[in-house]
Short mmCIF file of N, CA and C in Angstrom, two decimals:
data_model
loop_
_atom_site.label_atom_id
_atom_site.label_comp_id
_atom_site.label_asym_id
_atom_site.label_seq_id
_atom_site.Cartn_x
_atom_site.Cartn_y
_atom_site.Cartn_z
N UNK W 1 18.88 -6.15 -4.25
CA UNK W 1 19.82 -5.17 -4.71
C UNK W 1 21.21 -5.56 -4.23
N UNK W 2 22.09 -5.82 -5.14
CA UNK W 2 23.42 -6.21 -4.71
C UNK W 2 24.12 -5.08 -3.96
N UNK W 3 24.82 -5.44 -2.89
CA UNK W 3 25.60 -4.47 -2.16
C UNK W 3 24.82 -3.64 -1.15
N UNK W 4 23.52 -3.78 -1.12
CA UNK W 4 22.74 -3.01 -0.16
C UNK W 4 22.35 -3.90 1.00
N UNK W 5 22.40 -3.33 2.17
CA UNK W 5 22.05 -4.08 3.36
C UNK W 5 20.72 -3.54 3.87
N UNK W 6 19.70 -4.40 4.04
CA UNK W 6 18.38 -3.92 4.42
C UNK W 6 18.31 -3.17 5.74
N UNK W 7 19.20 -3.41 6.65
CA UNK W 7 19.12 -2.69 7.92
C UNK W 7 20.52 -2.57 8.52
N UNK W 8 20.65 -1.67 9.47
CA UNK W 8 21.93 -1.48 10.12
C UNK W 8 21.71 -1.35 11.61
N UNK W 9 22.77 -1.54 12.41
CA UNK W 9 22.63 -1.36 13.85
C UNK W 9 22.19 0.07 14.17
N UNK W 10 21.51 0.24 15.27
CA UNK W 10 20.99 1.55 15.68
C UNK W 10 22.09 2.60 15.68
N UNK W 11 21.76 3.77 15.13
CA UNK W 11 22.68 4.88 15.13
C UNK W 11 23.74 4.82 14.04
N UNK W 12 23.80 3.75 13.28
CA UNK W 12 24.81 3.61 12.25
C UNK W 12 24.19 3.93 10.90
N UNK W 13 24.77 4.88 10.17
CA UNK W 13 24.26 5.26 8.86
C UNK W 13 25.42 5.20 7.87
N UNK W 14 25.18 4.56 6.75
CA UNK W 14 26.18 4.57 5.69
C UNK W 14 25.44 4.65 4.37
N UNK W 15 26.16 5.06 3.36
CA UNK W 15 25.56 5.19 2.04
C UNK W 15 25.03 3.85 1.54
N UNK W 16 25.62 2.75 1.98
CA UNK W 16 25.25 1.43 1.49
C UNK W 16 24.17 0.76 2.32
N UNK W 17 23.68 1.39 3.37
CA UNK W 17 22.73 0.76 4.27
C UNK W 17 21.35 1.36 4.11
N UNK W 18 20.39 0.53 3.79
CA UNK W 18 19.00 0.96 3.66
C UNK W 18 18.12 0.04 4.48
N UNK W 19 17.03 0.58 5.00
CA UNK W 19 16.06 -0.28 5.67
C UNK W 19 15.32 -1.10 4.61
N UNK W 20 14.69 -2.16 5.03
CA UNK W 20 13.89 -2.97 4.11
C UNK W 20 12.78 -2.13 3.48
N UNK W 21 12.19 -1.24 4.27
CA UNK W 21 11.13 -0.36 3.77
C UNK W 21 11.67 0.59 2.70
N UNK W 22 12.86 1.12 2.90
CA UNK W 22 13.48 2.01 1.91
C UNK W 22 13.74 1.27 0.60
N UNK W 23 14.21 0.04 0.70
CA UNK W 23 14.44 -0.78 -0.50
C UNK W 23 13.12 -1.01 -1.23
N UNK W 24 12.06 -1.31 -0.47
CA UNK W 24 10.73 -1.51 -1.09
C UNK W 24 10.25 -0.23 -1.79
N UNK W 25 10.47 0.91 -1.15
CA UNK W 25 10.04 2.19 -1.74
C UNK W 25 10.79 2.46 -3.04
N UNK W 26 12.09 2.27 -3.04
CA UNK W 26 12.86 2.50 -4.26
C UNK W 26 12.48 1.52 -5.36
N UNK W 27 12.24 0.27 -5.00
CA UNK W 27 11.80 -0.72 -5.99
C UNK W 27 10.47 -0.31 -6.60
N UNK W 28 9.53 0.12 -5.75
CA UNK W 28 8.22 0.57 -6.22
C UNK W 28 8.39 1.78 -7.15
N UNK W 29 9.20 2.74 -6.73
CA UNK W 29 9.41 3.96 -7.52
C UNK W 29 10.03 3.62 -8.87
N UNK W 30 11.01 2.72 -8.90
CA UNK W 30 11.63 2.31 -10.17
C UNK W 30 10.63 1.62 -11.08
N UNK W 31 9.84 0.74 -10.52
CA UNK W 31 8.86 -0.03 -11.29
C UNK W 31 7.83 0.89 -11.95
N UNK W 32 7.39 1.91 -11.21
CA UNK W 32 6.33 2.79 -11.69
C UNK W 32 6.83 4.06 -12.38
N UNK W 33 8.12 4.34 -12.35
CA UNK W 33 8.66 5.57 -12.96
C UNK W 33 8.27 5.74 -14.43
N UNK W 34 8.31 4.68 -15.25
CA UNK W 34 7.94 4.88 -16.66
C UNK W 34 6.49 5.34 -16.86
N UNK W 35 5.68 5.17 -15.83
CA UNK W 35 4.27 5.53 -15.91
C UNK W 35 3.95 6.78 -15.08
N UNK W 36 4.97 7.51 -14.69
CA UNK W 36 4.77 8.73 -13.90
C UNK W 36 4.64 8.48 -12.41
N UNK W 37 5.00 7.30 -11.95
CA UNK W 37 4.87 6.97 -10.53
C UNK W 37 3.55 6.26 -10.27
N UNK W 38 3.46 5.51 -9.20
CA UNK W 38 2.22 4.84 -8.85
C UNK W 38 1.16 5.85 -8.43
N UNK W 39 -0.11 5.46 -8.54
CA UNK W 39 -1.15 6.41 -8.12
C UNK W 39 -1.27 6.43 -6.60
N UNK W 40 -1.94 7.46 -6.11
CA UNK W 40 -2.03 7.69 -4.67
C UNK W 40 -2.60 6.49 -3.93
N UNK W 41 -3.57 5.83 -4.53
CA UNK W 41 -4.20 4.68 -3.88
C UNK W 41 -3.21 3.52 -3.74
N UNK W 42 -2.45 3.24 -4.81
CA UNK W 42 -1.46 2.16 -4.74
C UNK W 42 -0.37 2.47 -3.72
N UNK W 43 0.05 3.72 -3.67
CA UNK W 43 1.08 4.12 -2.71
C UNK W 43 0.55 3.97 -1.29
N UNK W 44 -0.66 4.45 -1.05
CA UNK W 44 -1.24 4.35 0.28
C UNK W 44 -1.42 2.88 0.69
N UNK W 45 -1.91 2.06 -0.24
CA UNK W 45 -2.12 0.64 0.05
C UNK W 45 -0.81 -0.06 0.34
N UNK W 46 0.23 0.28 -0.40
CA UNK W 46 1.52 -0.39 -0.25
C UNK W 46 2.34 0.09 0.96
N UNK W 47 2.23 1.41 1.28
CA UNK W 47 3.12 1.98 2.29
C UNK W 47 2.39 2.67 3.45
N UNK W 48 1.09 2.90 3.31
CA UNK W 48 0.34 3.53 4.39
C UNK W 48 0.61 5.02 4.55
N UNK W 49 1.12 5.65 3.49
CA UNK W 49 1.40 7.09 3.52
C UNK W 49 0.85 7.73 2.25
N UNK W 50 0.73 9.05 2.29
CA UNK W 50 0.25 9.78 1.12
C UNK W 50 1.31 9.75 0.02
N UNK W 51 0.87 10.01 -1.21
CA UNK W 51 1.82 10.04 -2.31
C UNK W 51 2.83 11.16 -2.11
N UNK W 52 2.42 12.28 -1.52
CA UNK W 52 3.35 13.38 -1.29
C UNK W 52 4.47 12.93 -0.35
N UNK W 53 4.11 12.29 0.75
CA UNK W 53 5.15 11.80 1.69
C UNK W 53 6.04 10.76 1.03
N UNK W 54 5.44 9.90 0.20
CA UNK W 54 6.20 8.87 -0.50
C UNK W 54 7.26 9.49 -1.39
N UNK W 55 6.85 10.46 -2.24
CA UNK W 55 7.81 11.05 -3.16
C UNK W 55 8.85 11.93 -2.46
N UNK W 56 8.46 12.55 -1.35
CA UNK W 56 9.45 13.26 -0.54
C UNK W 56 10.49 12.28 0.01
N UNK W 57 10.01 11.14 0.48
CA UNK W 57 10.91 10.13 1.05
C UNK W 57 11.83 9.55 -0.03
N UNK W 58 11.29 9.29 -1.22
CA UNK W 58 12.13 8.77 -2.30
C UNK W 58 13.19 9.80 -2.68
N UNK W 59 12.82 11.08 -2.74
CA UNK W 59 13.81 12.13 -2.99
C UNK W 59 14.92 12.10 -1.95
N UNK W 60 14.53 11.96 -0.69
CA UNK W 60 15.51 11.91 0.40
C UNK W 60 16.42 10.69 0.24
N UNK W 61 15.84 9.55 -0.08
CA UNK W 61 16.65 8.34 -0.26
C UNK W 61 17.63 8.50 -1.41
N UNK W 62 17.20 9.10 -2.51
CA UNK W 62 18.09 9.30 -3.65
C UNK W 62 19.25 10.22 -3.28
N UNK W 63 18.96 11.25 -2.49
CA UNK W 63 20.00 12.20 -2.08
C UNK W 63 20.98 11.57 -1.09
N UNK W 64 20.46 10.80 -0.13
CA UNK W 64 21.29 10.23 0.92
C UNK W 64 21.98 8.94 0.53
N UNK W 65 21.41 8.22 -0.44
CA UNK W 65 21.93 6.90 -0.84
C UNK W 65 21.99 6.80 -2.36
N UNK W 66 22.79 7.64 -3.02
CA UNK W 66 22.81 7.60 -4.48
C UNK W 66 23.21 6.24 -5.06
N UNK W 67 24.00 5.49 -4.33
CA UNK W 67 24.40 4.17 -4.84
C UNK W 67 23.25 3.17 -4.85
N UNK W 68 22.13 3.51 -4.21
CA UNK W 68 20.97 2.61 -4.24
C UNK W 68 20.38 2.53 -5.65
N UNK W 69 20.62 3.57 -6.44
CA UNK W 69 20.23 3.57 -7.86
C UNK W 69 21.51 3.96 -8.61
N UNK W 70 22.37 2.98 -8.90
CA UNK W 70 23.70 3.28 -9.41
C UNK W 70 23.73 3.94 -10.79
N UNK W 71 22.75 3.69 -11.62
CA UNK W 71 22.73 4.27 -12.95
C UNK W 71 22.31 5.74 -12.84
N UNK W 72 23.20 6.67 -13.21
CA UNK W 72 22.87 8.10 -13.08
C UNK W 72 21.63 8.52 -13.87
N UNK W 73 21.43 7.94 -15.05
CA UNK W 73 20.25 8.29 -15.85
C UNK W 73 18.97 7.82 -15.15
N UNK W 74 19.00 6.62 -14.59
CA UNK W 74 17.82 6.10 -13.87
C UNK W 74 17.56 6.93 -12.62
N UNK W 75 18.62 7.29 -11.90
CA UNK W 75 18.48 8.12 -10.70
C UNK W 75 17.89 9.48 -11.07
N UNK W 76 18.34 10.04 -12.17
CA UNK W 76 17.83 11.33 -12.64
C UNK W 76 16.36 11.23 -13.02
N UNK W 77 15.97 10.14 -13.70
CA UNK W 77 14.56 9.94 -14.07
C UNK W 77 13.69 9.82 -12.83
N UNK W 78 14.16 9.07 -11.82
CA UNK W 78 13.40 8.94 -10.58
C UNK W 78 13.24 10.28 -9.88
N UNK W 79 14.32 11.06 -9.84
CA UNK W 79 14.25 12.39 -9.22
C UNK W 79 13.26 13.28 -9.96
N UNK W 80 13.25 13.18 -11.29
CA UNK W 80 12.32 13.98 -12.09
C UNK W 80 10.87 13.57 -11.83
N UNK W 81 10.61 12.26 -11.72
CA UNK W 81 9.26 11.78 -11.42
C UNK W 81 8.83 12.31 -10.05
N UNK W 82 9.73 12.25 -9.07
CA UNK W 82 9.41 12.75 -7.73
C UNK W 82 9.05 14.23 -7.78
N UNK W 83 9.87 15.02 -8.45
CA UNK W 83 9.63 16.46 -8.53
C UNK W 83 8.29 16.75 -9.21
N UNK W 84 8.02 16.02 -10.30
CA UNK W 84 6.76 16.22 -11.01
C UNK W 84 5.55 15.84 -10.15
N UNK W 85 5.66 14.71 -9.45
CA UNK W 85 4.54 14.26 -8.64
C UNK W 85 4.32 15.16 -7.43
N UNK W 86 5.36 15.79 -6.93
CA UNK W 86 5.19 16.72 -5.82
C UNK W 86 4.51 18.00 -6.29
N UNK W 87 4.69 18.36 -7.55
CA UNK W 87 4.01 19.53 -8.12
C UNK W 87 2.59 19.18 -8.56
N UNK W 88 2.39 17.94 -9.03
CA UNK W 88 1.09 17.47 -9.54
C UNK W 88 0.77 16.15 -8.84
N UNK W 89 0.19 16.20 -7.65
CA UNK W 89 0.09 15.03 -6.77
C UNK W 89 -0.43 13.72 -7.35
N UNK W 90 -1.54 13.68 -8.06
CA UNK W 90 -2.03 12.39 -8.55
C UNK W 90 -2.55 12.53 -9.96
N UNK W 91 -1.82 11.99 -10.94
CA UNK W 91 -2.22 12.16 -12.34
C UNK W 91 -3.56 11.51 -12.67
N UNK W 92 -4.05 10.61 -11.82
CA UNK W 92 -5.35 9.98 -12.11
C UNK W 92 -6.50 10.91 -11.77
N UNK W 93 -6.22 11.96 -11.00
CA UNK W 93 -7.28 12.88 -10.60
C UNK W 93 -8.10 12.39 -9.42
N UNK W 94 -7.80 11.19 -8.94
CA UNK W 94 -8.52 10.66 -7.78
C UNK W 94 -7.99 11.28 -6.51
N UNK W 95 -8.85 11.54 -5.54
CA UNK W 95 -8.35 12.06 -4.27
C UNK W 95 -7.52 10.98 -3.56
N UNK W 96 -6.58 11.44 -2.76
CA UNK W 96 -5.76 10.51 -1.98
C UNK W 96 -6.66 9.79 -0.98
N UNK W 97 -6.44 8.47 -0.78
CA UNK W 97 -7.24 7.75 0.20
C UNK W 97 -6.97 8.26 1.61
N UNK W 98 -7.97 8.16 2.44
CA UNK W 98 -7.85 8.59 3.83
C UNK W 98 -7.80 7.36 4.73
N UNK W 99 -7.01 7.46 5.76
CA UNK W 99 -6.93 6.35 6.73
C UNK W 99 -8.23 6.30 7.51
N UNK W 100 -8.67 5.11 7.81
CA UNK W 100 -9.87 4.94 8.60
C UNK W 100 -9.53 5.00 10.08
N UNK W 101 -10.34 5.71 10.82
CA UNK W 101 -10.16 5.81 12.28
C UNK W 101 -11.24 4.96 12.91
N UNK W 102 -10.81 3.99 13.71
CA UNK W 102 -11.81 3.12 14.35
C UNK W 102 -11.75 3.27 15.84
#
């Protein structure tokens, strides 16, 4: 992503600074937005969190770093996918994967 910096010094926050994980999350969300977002299993496998936490985090990233998705229409579509997925957690109907405790 041009203009975005994957990480910043501790305690420093700017609209243009995202962690590498945040960049990965936004890339994943953009890639899967045309299909209603990735399914819970793909999200868990990719990020180790539930789809609900993922979409909450993407919403937060969009609000705090709007320049990370510079196209307003694309940002609006991503926000709509997040809102929909938070209301309807997994369109595949599969239960969210559970972490294994060893």
